[in-house]
Coordinates of C-alpha atoms in Angstrom, one line a residue:
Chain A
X27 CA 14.1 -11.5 -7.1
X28 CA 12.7 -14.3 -5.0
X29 CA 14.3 -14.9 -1.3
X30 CA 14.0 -18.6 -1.8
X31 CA 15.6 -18.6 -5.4
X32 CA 19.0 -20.1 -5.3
X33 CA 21.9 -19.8 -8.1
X34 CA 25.2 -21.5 -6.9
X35 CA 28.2 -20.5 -8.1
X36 CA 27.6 -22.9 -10.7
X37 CA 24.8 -20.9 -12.4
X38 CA 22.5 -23.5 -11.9
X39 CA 18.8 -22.2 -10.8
X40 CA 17.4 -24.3 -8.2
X41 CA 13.7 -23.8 -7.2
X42 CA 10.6 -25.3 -5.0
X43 CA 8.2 -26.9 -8.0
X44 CA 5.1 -27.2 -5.5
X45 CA 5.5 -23.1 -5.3
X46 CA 3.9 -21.9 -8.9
X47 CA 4.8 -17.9 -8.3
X48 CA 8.6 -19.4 -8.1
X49 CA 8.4 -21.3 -11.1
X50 CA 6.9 -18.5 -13.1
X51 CA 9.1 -16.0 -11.8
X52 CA 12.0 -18.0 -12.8
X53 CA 10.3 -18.5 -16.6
X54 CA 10.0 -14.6 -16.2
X55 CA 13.3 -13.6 -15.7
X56 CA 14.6 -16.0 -17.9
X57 CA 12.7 -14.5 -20.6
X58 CA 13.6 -10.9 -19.7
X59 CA 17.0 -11.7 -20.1
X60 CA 17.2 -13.7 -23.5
X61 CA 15.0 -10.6 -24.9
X62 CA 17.5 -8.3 -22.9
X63 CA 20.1 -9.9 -25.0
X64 CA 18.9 -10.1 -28.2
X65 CA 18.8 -6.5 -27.9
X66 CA 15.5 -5.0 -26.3
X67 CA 16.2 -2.4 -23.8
X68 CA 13.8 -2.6 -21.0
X69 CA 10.8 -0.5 -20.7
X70 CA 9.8 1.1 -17.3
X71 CA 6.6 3.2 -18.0
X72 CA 4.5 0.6 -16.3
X73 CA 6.4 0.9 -13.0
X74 CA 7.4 5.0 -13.2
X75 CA 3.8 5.4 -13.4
X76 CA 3.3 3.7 -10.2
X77 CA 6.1 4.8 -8.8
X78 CA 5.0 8.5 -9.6
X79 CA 1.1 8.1 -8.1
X80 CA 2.5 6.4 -5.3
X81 CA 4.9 9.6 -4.4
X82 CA 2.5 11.7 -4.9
X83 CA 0.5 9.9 -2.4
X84 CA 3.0 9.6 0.3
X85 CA 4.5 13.3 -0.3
X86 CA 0.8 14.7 0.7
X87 CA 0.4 12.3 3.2
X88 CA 3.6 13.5 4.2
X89 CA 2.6 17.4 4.5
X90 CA -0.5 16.6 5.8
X91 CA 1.3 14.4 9.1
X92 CA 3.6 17.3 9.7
X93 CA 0.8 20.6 9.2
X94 CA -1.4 18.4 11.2
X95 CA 1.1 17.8 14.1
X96 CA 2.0 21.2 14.8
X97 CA -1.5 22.6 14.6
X98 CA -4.8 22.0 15.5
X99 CA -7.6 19.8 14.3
X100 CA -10.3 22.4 12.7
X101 CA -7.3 24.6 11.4
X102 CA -6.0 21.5 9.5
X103 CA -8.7 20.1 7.8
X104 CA -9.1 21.8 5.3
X105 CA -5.4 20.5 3.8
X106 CA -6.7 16.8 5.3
X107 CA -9.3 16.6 3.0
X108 CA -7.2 17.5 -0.1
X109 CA -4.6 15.2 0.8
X110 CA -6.7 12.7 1.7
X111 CA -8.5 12.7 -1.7
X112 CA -5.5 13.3 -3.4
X113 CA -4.5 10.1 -1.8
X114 CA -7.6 7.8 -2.9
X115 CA -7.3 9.3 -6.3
X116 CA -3.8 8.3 -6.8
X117 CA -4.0 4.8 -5.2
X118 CA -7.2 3.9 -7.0
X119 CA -5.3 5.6 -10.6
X120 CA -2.1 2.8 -9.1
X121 CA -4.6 0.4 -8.6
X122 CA -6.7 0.7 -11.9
X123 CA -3.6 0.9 -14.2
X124 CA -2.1 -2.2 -12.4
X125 CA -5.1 -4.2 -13.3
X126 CA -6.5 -3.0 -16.8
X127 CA -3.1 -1.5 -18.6
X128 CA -0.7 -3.7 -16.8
X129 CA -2.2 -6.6 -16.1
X130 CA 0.6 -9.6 -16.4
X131 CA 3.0 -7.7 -18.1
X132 CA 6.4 -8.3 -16.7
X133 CA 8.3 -6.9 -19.5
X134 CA 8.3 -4.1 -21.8
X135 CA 11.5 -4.3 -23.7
X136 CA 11.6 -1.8 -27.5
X137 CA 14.5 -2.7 -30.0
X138 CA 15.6 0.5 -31.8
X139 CA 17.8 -1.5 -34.6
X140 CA 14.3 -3.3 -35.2
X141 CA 12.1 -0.3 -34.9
X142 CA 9.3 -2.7 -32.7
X143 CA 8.5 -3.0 -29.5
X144 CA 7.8 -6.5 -27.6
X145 CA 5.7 -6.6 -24.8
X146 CA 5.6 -9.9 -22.6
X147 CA 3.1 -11.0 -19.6
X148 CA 2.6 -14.1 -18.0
X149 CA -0.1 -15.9 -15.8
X150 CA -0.6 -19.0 -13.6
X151 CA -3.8 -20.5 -12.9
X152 CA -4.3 -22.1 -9.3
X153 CA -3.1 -26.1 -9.4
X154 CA -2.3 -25.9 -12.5
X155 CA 1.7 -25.9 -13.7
X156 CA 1.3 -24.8 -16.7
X157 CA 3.0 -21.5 -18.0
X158 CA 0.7 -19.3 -19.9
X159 CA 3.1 -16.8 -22.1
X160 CA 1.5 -13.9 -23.7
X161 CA 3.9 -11.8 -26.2
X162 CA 2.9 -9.0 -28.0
X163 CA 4.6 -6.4 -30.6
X164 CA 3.6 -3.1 -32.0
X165 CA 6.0 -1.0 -34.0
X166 CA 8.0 2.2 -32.3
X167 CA 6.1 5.0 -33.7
X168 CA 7.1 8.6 -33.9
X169 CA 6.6 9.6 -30.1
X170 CA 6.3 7.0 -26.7
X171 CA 2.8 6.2 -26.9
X172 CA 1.6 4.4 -23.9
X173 CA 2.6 0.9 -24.2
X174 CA -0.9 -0.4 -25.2
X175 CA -0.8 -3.1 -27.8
X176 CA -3.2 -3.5 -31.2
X177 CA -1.5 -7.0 -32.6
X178 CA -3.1 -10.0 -31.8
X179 CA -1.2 -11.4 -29.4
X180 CA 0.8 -14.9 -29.3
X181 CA 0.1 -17.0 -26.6
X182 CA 2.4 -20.0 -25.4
X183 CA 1.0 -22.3 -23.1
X184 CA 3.3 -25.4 -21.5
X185 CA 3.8 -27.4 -19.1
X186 CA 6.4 -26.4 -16.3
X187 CA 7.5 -29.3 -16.5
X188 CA 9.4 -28.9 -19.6
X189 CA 12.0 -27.1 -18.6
X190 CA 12.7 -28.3 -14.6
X191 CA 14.3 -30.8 -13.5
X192 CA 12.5 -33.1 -10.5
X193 CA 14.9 -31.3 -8.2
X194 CA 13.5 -28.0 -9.2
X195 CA 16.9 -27.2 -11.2
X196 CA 16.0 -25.0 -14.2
X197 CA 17.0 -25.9 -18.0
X198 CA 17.3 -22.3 -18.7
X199 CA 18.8 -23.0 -22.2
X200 CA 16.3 -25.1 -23.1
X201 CA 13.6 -22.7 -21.9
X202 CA 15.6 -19.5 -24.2
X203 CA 15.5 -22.1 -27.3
X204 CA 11.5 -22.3 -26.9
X205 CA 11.5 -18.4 -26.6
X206 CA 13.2 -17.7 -29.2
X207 CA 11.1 -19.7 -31.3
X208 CA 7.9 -17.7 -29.7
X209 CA 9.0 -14.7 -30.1
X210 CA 10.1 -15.5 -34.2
X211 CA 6.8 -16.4 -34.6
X212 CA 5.2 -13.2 -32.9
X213 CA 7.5 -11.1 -35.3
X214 CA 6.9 -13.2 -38.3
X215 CA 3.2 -13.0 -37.7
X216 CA 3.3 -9.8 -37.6
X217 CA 4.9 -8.8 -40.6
X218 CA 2.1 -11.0 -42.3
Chain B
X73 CA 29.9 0.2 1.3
X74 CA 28.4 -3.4 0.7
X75 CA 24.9 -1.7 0.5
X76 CA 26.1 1.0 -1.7
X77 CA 27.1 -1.8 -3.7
X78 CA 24.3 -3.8 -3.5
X79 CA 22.0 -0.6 -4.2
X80 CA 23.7 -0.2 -7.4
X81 CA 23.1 -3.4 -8.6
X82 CA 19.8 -3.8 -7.6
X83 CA 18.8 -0.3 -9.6
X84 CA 17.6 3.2 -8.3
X85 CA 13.8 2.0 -9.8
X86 CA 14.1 -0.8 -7.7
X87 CA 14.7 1.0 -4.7
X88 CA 12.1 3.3 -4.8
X89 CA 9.7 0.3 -5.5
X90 CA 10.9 -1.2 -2.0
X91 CA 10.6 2.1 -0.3
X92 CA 7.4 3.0 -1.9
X93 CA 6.1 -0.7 -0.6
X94 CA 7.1 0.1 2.7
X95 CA 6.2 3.4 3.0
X96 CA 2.3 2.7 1.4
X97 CA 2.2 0.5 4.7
X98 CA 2.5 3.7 6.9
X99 CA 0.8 6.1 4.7
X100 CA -2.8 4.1 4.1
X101 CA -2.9 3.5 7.8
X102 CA -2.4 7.0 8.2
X103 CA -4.9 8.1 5.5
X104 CA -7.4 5.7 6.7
X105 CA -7.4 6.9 10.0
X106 CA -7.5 10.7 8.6
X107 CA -10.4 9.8 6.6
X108 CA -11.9 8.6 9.7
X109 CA -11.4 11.9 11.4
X110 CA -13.3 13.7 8.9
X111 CA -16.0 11.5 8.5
X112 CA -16.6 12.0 12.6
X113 CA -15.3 15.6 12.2
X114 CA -13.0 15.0 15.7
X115 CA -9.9 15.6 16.0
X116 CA -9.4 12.0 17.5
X117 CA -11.4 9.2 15.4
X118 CA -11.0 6.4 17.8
X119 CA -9.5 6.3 21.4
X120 CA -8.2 3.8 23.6
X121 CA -10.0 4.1 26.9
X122 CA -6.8 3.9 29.4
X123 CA -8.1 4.6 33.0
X124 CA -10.9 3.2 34.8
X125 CA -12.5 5.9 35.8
X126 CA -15.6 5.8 33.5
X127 CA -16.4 2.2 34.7
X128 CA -18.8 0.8 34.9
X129 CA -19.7 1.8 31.8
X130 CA -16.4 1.9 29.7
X131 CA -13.3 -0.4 31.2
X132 CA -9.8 -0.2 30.3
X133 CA -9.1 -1.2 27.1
X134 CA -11.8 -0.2 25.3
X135 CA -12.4 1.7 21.7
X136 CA -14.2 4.8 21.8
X137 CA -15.7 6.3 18.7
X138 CA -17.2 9.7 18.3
X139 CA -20.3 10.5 16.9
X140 CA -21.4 14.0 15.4
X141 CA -21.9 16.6 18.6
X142 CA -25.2 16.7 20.2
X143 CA -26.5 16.3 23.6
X144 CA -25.5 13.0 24.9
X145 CA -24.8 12.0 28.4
X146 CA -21.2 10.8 27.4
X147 CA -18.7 14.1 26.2
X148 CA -16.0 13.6 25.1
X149 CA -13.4 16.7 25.8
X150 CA -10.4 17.4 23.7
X151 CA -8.3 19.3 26.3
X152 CA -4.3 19.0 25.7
X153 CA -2.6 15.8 23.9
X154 CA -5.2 13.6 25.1
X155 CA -8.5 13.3 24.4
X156 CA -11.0 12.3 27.7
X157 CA -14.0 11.2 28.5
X158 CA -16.5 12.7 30.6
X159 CA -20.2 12.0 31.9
X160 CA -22.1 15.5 30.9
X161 CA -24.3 16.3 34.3
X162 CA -25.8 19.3 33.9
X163 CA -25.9 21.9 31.1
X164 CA -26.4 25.2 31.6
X165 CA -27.5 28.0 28.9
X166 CA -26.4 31.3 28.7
X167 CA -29.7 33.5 27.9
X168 CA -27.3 36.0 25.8
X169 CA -25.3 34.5 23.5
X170 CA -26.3 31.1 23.8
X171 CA -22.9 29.9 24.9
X172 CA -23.7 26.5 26.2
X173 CA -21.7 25.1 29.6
X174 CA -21.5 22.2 30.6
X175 CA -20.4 20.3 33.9
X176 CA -19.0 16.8 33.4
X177 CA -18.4 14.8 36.1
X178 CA -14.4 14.1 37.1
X179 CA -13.0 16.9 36.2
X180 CA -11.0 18.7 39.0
X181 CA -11.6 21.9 37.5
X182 CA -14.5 24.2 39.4
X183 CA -15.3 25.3 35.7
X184 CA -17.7 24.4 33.6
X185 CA -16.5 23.7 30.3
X186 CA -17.8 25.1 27.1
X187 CA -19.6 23.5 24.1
X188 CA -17.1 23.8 21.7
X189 CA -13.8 22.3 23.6
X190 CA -16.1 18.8 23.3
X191 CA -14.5 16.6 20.4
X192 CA -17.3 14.0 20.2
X193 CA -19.7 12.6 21.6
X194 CA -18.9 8.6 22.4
X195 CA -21.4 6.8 19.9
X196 CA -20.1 3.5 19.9
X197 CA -17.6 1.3 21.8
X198 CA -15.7 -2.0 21.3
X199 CA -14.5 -3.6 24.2
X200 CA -10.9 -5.1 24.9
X201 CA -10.5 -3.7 21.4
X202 CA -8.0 -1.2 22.5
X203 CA -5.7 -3.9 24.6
X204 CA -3.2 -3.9 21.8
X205 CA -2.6 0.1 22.5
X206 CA -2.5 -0.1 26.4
X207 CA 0.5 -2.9 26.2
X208 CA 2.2 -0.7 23.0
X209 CA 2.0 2.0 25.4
X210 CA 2.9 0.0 28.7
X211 CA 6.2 -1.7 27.0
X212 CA 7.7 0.5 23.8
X213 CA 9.8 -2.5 23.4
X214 CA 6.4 -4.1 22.1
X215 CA 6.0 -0.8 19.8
X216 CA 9.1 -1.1 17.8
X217 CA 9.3 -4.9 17.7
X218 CA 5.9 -4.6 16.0
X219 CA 6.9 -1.7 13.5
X220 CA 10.3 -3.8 12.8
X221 CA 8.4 -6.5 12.0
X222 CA 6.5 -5.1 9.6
X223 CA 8.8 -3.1 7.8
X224 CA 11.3 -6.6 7.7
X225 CA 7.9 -8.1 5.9
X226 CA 7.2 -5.9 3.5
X227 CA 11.1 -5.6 2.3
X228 CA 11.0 -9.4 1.9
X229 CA 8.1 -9.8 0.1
X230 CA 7.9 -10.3 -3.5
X231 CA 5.6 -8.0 -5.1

């Protein structure tokens, strides 16, 4: 959730158009919802994983501040350089997944009625205000498998400018219209 | 109750992503300077020179860092909370045991001290570097404003 995002009372989504990470975090959420409501439940392995190298992290980091407040350096340091390995590892694992599995995924949502799985990322380039929408699908297999995707994926590419308004209000029906045709054509694509 | 509130709507997952932001803030400064105490192998990585008794050579305010332990004109003692900085004089070796003592120069002591109460040895400095400490440590108020600050930053910030 931005800081600088505003929705009156109104329901009316007002946002800065010079600031790109606003306009495509508004695109985001919009998206997240209309797959939200056409019956994908949200996926959080992408962020548990994080969340779990990260605690890890901080829970040795943790051990080691208190074992090496109460005693000395050379009795210590043995633990010091577990934790602090363990430490690297786990933020360079974080760092690694966020930048090869993850990437610009910003939504993982799987449809149980439907037996698939949609996966959705987005990217801006610098200066340019154009929305690039990747979607991808696989179908639920037996077990979670990591949510890495086979299908070719669909991409979207348009201008912000579509869907706001000069005064940075947000057509958000218009933009669920366009999604909804994108993410037909991912699923009928696939079932070619 | 309005946080409680607010918590619930926001999410346990999105809570602990908030707290892990924050905390990642206090742990890799933490970790960085722990790596840096093993990589010198002293107790203290870097120090803040706060008197001015060393001067000439080493003024208030500047960084100290510690090299590997060897003979050196500048010790570096580790004796209580803080560690301080002597000039080594004279070194004296026991024929027996070859228990090494050495006299530094300041200390109020009669006693020589011994080889292994030395953290460091200084191998570097930066000066002024260590201004930033001196004032933390001269107004607290500076201290927590700065640790506010940054934990109000990383809260707001998206991502």
């Amino acid at each position: 959730m931005t800081a600088t995002q505003q929705t009156n009372s109104s329901g009316r989504v007002v946002v800065n158009t010079s600031n790109l990470s606003e306009l495509k975090t508004t695109c985001d959420n919009s998206l997240k919802e209309f797959l939200k409501s056409k019956g994908y439940d949200e996926m959080h392995t992408h962020t548990d994983v994080k969340l779990i190298l990260g605690y890890v992290g901080v829970i040795f980091c943790a051990i080691d501040f208190a074992y090496s407040w109460k005693y000395p350096f050379s009795q210590t340091k043995w633990f010091s350089y577990i934790s602090v390995s363990i430490y690297a590892i786990t933020s360079g694992l974080a760092l690694l997944y966020s930048y090869l599995v993850q990437r610009d995924t910003f939504f993982v949502g799987y449809n149980k009625a439907k037996g698939h799985i949609v996966s959705a990322g987005s990217s801006t380039k610098r200066n340019e205000p154009v929305y690039r929408l990747t979607l991808t699908t696989r179908p639920i297999r037996g077990r979670q498998d990591p949510p890495v995707f086979n299908s070719k994926p669909l991409e979207v590419r348009r201008p912000f400018a579509t869907w706001f308004y000069e005064d940075g209000e947000f057509a958000g029906d218009k933009f669920q219209q366009e999604a909804a045709v994108a993410v037909e054509n991912l699923l009928n694509k696939k079932a070619e | 109750m309005d946080f409680v509130t607010q918590a619930k709507k926001m999410g346990v997952r999105s809570l602990l992503l908030q707290g892990l932001t924050f905390l990642s803030v206090l742990t890799s400064a933490f970790m960085i300077w722990k790596g840096m105490s093993l990589f010198t192998n002293s107790e203290s990585p870097v120090v803040v020179v706060l008197s001015g008794s060393m001067e000439p050579a080493y003024y208030r305010g500047d960084i100290l860092f510690p090299g590997q332990r060897t003979f050196g004109d500048r010790g570096w003692r580790g004796g209580g909370d803080i560690p301080i900085v002597h000039r080594v004089m004279k070194v004296h070796t026991e024929r027996e045991n070859g228990k090494q003592f050495l006299l530094t120069k300041g200390d109020n002591n009669p006693l020589w001290i011994q080889r292994d109460e030395i953290v460091g040895r200084v191998k570097g400095f930066v000066p002024y570097a260590g201004m930033g400490t001196i004032w933390m440590n001269d107004y607290p108020q500076l201290k927590m404003g700065l640790l506010g600050t940054l934990c109000l930053l990383s809260l707001f910030s998206n991502e």
